[in-house]
Coordinates of C-alpha atoms in Angstrom, one line a residue:
X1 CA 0.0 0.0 0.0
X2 CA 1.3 3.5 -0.3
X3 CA 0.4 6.7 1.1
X4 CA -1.2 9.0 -1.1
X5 CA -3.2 12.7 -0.4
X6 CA -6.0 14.8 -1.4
X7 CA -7.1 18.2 -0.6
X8 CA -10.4 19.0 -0.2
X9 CA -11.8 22.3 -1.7
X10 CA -12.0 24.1 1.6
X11 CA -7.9 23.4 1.9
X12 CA -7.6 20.6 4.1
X13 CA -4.7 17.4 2.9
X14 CA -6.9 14.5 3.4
X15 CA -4.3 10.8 3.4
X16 CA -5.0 7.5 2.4
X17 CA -3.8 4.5 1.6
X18 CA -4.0 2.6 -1.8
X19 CA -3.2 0.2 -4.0
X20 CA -4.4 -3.1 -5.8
X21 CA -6.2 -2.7 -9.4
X22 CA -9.6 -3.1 -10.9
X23 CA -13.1 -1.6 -9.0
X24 CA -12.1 0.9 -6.7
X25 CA -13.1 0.6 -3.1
X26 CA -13.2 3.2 -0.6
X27 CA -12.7 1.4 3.2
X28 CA -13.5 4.2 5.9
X29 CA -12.9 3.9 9.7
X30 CA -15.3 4.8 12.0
X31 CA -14.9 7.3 14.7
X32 CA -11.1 8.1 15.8
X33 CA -9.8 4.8 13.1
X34 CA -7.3 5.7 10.8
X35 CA -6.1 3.2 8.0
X36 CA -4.8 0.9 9.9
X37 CA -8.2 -0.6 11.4
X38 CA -8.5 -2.3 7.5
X39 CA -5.1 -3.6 7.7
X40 CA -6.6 -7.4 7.7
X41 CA -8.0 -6.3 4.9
X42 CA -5.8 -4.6 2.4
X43 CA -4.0 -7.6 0.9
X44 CA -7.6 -9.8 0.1
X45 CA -9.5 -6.5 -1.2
X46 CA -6.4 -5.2 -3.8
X47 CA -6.7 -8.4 -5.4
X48 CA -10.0 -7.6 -7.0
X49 CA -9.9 -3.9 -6.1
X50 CA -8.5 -0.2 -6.3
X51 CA -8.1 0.6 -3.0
X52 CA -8.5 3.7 -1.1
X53 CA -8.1 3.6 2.5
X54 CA -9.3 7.3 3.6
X55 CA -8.1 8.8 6.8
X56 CA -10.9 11.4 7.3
X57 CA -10.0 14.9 8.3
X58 CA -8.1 15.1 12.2
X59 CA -7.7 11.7 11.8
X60 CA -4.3 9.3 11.3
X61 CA -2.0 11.3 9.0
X62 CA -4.7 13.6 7.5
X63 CA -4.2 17.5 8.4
X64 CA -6.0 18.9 11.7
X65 CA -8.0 22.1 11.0
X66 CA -9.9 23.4 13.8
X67 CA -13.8 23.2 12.3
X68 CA -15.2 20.3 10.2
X69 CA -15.9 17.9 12.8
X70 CA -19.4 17.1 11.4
X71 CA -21.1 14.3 9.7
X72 CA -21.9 16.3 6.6
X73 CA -18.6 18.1 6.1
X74 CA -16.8 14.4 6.1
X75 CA -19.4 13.7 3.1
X76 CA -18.5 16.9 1.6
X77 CA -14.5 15.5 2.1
X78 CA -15.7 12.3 1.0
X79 CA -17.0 13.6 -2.0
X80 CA -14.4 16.3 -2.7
X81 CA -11.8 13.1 -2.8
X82 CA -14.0 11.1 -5.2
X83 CA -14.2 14.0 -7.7
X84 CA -10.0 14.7 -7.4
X85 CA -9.6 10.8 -8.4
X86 CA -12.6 11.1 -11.1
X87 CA -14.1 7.9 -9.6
X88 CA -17.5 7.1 -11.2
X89 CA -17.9 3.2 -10.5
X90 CA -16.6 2.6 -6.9
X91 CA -17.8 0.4 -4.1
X92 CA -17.8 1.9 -0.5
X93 CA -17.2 0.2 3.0
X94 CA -17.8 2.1 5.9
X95 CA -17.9 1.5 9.6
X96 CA -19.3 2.9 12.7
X97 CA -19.3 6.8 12.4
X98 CA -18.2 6.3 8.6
X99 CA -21.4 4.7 7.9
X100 CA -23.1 7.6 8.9
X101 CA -20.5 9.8 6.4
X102 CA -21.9 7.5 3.7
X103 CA -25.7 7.9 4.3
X104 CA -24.8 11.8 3.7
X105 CA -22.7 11.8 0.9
X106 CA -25.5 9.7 -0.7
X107 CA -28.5 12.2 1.0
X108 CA -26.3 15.1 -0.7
X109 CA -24.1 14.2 -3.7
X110 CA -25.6 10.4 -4.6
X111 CA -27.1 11.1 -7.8
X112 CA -23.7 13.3 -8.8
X113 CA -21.4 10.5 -8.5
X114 CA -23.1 7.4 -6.9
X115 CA -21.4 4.4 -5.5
X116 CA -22.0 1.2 -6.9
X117 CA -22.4 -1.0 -3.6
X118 CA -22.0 -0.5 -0.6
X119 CA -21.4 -2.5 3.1
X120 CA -21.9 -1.0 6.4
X121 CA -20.9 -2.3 9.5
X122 CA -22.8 -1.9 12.3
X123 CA -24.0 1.7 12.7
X124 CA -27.4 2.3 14.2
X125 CA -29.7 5.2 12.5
X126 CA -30.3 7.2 15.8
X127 CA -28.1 6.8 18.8
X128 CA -29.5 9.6 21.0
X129 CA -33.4 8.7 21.8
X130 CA -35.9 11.1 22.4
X131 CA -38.8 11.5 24.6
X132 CA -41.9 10.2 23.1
X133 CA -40.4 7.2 21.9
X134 CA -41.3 3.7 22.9
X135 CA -39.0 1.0 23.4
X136 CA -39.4 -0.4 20.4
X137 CA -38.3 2.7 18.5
X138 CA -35.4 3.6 20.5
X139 CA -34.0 -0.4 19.8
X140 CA -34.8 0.1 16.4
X141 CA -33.2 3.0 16.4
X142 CA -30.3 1.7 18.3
X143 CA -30.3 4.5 21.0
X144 CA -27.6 4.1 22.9
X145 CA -28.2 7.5 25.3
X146 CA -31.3 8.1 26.0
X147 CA -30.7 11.5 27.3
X148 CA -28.8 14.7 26.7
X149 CA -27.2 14.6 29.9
X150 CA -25.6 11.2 29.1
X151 CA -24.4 12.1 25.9
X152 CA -22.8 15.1 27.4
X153 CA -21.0 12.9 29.9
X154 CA -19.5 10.9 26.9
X155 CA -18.5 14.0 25.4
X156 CA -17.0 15.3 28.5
X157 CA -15.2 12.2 29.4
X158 CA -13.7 12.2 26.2
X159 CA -12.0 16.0 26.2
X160 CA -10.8 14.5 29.5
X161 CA -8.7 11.8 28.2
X162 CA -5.2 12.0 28.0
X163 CA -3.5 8.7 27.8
X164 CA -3.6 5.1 25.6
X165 CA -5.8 3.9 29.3
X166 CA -8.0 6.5 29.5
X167 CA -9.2 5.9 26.0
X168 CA -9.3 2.3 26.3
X169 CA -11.8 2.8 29.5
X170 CA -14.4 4.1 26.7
X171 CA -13.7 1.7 23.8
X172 CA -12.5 -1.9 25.1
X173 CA -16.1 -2.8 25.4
X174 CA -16.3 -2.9 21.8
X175 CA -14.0 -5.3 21.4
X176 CA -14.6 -9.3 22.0
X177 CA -11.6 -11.6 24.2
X178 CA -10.0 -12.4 21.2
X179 CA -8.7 -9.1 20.8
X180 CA -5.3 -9.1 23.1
X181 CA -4.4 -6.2 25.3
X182 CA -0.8 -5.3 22.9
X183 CA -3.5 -4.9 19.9
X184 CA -5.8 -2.4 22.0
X185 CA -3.2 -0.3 22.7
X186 CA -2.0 -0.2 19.0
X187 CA -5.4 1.1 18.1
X188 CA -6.2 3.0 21.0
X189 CA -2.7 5.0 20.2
X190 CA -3.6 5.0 16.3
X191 CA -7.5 6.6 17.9
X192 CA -5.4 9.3 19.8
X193 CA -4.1 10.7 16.7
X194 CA -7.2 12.5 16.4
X195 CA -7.3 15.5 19.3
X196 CA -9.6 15.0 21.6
X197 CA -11.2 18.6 22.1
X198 CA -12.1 17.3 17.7
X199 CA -13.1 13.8 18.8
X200 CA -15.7 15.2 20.9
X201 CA -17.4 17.8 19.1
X202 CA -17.8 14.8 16.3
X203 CA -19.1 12.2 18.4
X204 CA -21.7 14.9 19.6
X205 CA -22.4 15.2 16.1
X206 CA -22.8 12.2 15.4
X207 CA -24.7 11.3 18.1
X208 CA -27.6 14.2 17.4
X209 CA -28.3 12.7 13.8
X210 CA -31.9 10.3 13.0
X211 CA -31.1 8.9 9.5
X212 CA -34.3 6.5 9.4
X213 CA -36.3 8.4 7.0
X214 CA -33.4 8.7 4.9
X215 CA -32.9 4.6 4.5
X216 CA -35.7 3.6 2.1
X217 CA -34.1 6.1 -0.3
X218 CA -30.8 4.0 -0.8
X219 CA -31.3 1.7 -3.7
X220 CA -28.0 0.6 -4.2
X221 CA -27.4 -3.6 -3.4
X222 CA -26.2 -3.2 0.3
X223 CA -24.6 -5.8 2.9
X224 CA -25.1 -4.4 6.8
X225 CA -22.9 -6.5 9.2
X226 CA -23.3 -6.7 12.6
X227 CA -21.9 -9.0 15.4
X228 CA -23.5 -10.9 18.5
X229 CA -21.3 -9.1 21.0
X230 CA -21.9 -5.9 19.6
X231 CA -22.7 -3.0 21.8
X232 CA -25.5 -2.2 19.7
X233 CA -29.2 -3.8 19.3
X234 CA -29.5 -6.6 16.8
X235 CA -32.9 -4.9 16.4
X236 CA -31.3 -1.7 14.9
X237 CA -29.0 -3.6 12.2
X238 CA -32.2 -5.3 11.1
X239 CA -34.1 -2.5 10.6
X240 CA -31.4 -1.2 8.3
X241 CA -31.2 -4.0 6.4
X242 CA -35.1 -3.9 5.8
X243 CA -35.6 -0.5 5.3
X244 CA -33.2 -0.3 2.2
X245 CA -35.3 -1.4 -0.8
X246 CA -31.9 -3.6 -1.8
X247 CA -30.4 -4.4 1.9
X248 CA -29.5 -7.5 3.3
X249 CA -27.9 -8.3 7.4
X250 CA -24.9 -10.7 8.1
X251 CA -24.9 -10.9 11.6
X252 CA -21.3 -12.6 12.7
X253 CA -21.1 -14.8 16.0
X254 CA -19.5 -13.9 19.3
X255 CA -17.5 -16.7 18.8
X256 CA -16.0 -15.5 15.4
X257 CA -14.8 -12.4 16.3
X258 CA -18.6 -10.5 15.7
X259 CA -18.1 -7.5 17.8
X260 CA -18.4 -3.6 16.6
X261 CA -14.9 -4.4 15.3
X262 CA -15.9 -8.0 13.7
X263 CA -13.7 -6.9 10.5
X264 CA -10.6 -6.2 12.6
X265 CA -11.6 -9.6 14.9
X266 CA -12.1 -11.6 11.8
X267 CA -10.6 -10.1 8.8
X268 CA -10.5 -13.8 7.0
X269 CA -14.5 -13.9 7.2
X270 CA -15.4 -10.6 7.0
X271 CA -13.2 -10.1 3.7
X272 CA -14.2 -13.5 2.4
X273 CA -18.2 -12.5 2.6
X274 CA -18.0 -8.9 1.9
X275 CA -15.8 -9.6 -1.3
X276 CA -18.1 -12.5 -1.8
X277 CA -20.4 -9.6 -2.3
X278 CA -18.9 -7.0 -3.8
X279 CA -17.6 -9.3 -6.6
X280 CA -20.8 -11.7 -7.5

């Protein structure tokens, strides 16, 4: 793989990682991932794809500006890369937060230059509840505060963090047993590349978002993983899956790796069903 950059049109040098040949395929981390979350995935993919392994802005070894920590100005990176490269038939994987970057470069730029297919893994379609919702909403949903004063004890904690430990304390959860303590702290240090006062402010962002109206407008064939020992509600990946005209679920067992991070757990049967996909 080699390092490459972009920059977007508002000035900011966007790196990635690419290489392989034919389809190109963008694989994007979710919140604080740079590149190296696909790394059990670069060698499989680049043998039937381009690949572009995007390190969104503040993250990895893309620049840090001071504004743009948003869902829709990631899309509006997202999309500012895929019209620098020309790319008019491309697949897209995203994951956690990315998955969210992907439902609004679709709401916003989809008919301009559409992806082809597209996996998501395991992102729910409204993680702050409200109110008036019932249970069953908020698991659809896949609510994961269900009020503003939790959220804002999230955000808080994670201004507050300073160290590989501190970080882990929020995001080891997310991970199965299989996952040894020397590769947390690899990822956790890779996560800490973006700043935290950034990290916060997009997680908040992130957080405040409701894409299920939005679903039933993406007609593209799409493959929504989730795992068993995911922190999220199986309910909410299935609603995904059935709201998209063209969606199907692939829900990965506890016992093979199927976590928030089943593609980093697993990379052997994640790649082998999501190429399975992409390639049929």
């Amino acid at each position: 793989m080699e390092r490459k950059s972009v920059r977007t049109r508002d000035g900011v040098e966007l790196s990635y990682l690419t290489g392989g040949q034919g389809r190109p395929v963008f694989l994007l981390g979710g919140w604080s991932q740079t590149a190296s979350v696909y790394e059990g995935q670069f060698a499989d993919f680049c043998q039937s794809h381009t690949v572009y392994a995007l390190e969104n802005r503040g993250h990895g070894a893309s620049q840090k500006p001071t504004d743009g920590y948003r869902i829709h100005r990631f899309a509006k990176d997202l999309f500012d890369v895929v019209e620098a490269l020309d790319l008019r038939d491309f697949d897209a994987v995203g994951h956690s937060l990315s998955v969210a970057m992907l439902w609004a470069y679709l709401d916003m730029f989809g008919a301009e230059r559409p992806a082809r297919r597209l996996i998501f893994i395991d992102e729910p379609a409204a993680l702050m509840a409200r109110p008036s919702w019932t249970q069953q909403e908020i698991n659809e949903a896949g609510s994961i505060h269900p009020t503003l004063e939790s959220l804002d004890e999230m955000v808080v904690a994670i201004r507050r963090t300073r160290s590989v430990e501190d970080h882990l304390e929020i995001i080891s959860g997310m991970f199965t047993s299989r996952v040894g303590d020397a590769a947390l702290r690899a990822l956790a240090a890779e996560n800490l590349k973006l700043p935290r006062v950034h990290a916060a402010a997009l997680i908040e962002n992130l957080m405040m978002q409701d894409w299920r109206a939005f679903l039933p407008n993406i007609h593209q064939r799409t493959l929504v993983f989730t795992g068993e020992a995911s922190w999220h509600p199986l309910a909410s990946q299935q609603f995904i899956a059935s709201s998209m005209p063209n969606g199907a679920l692939e829900v990965v067992r506890k016992t093979d790796g199927g976590s928030h991070f089943l593609m980093f757990e697993n990379p052997a049967l994640f790649n082998e069903k999501a190429l399975g996909f992409l390639n049929a």
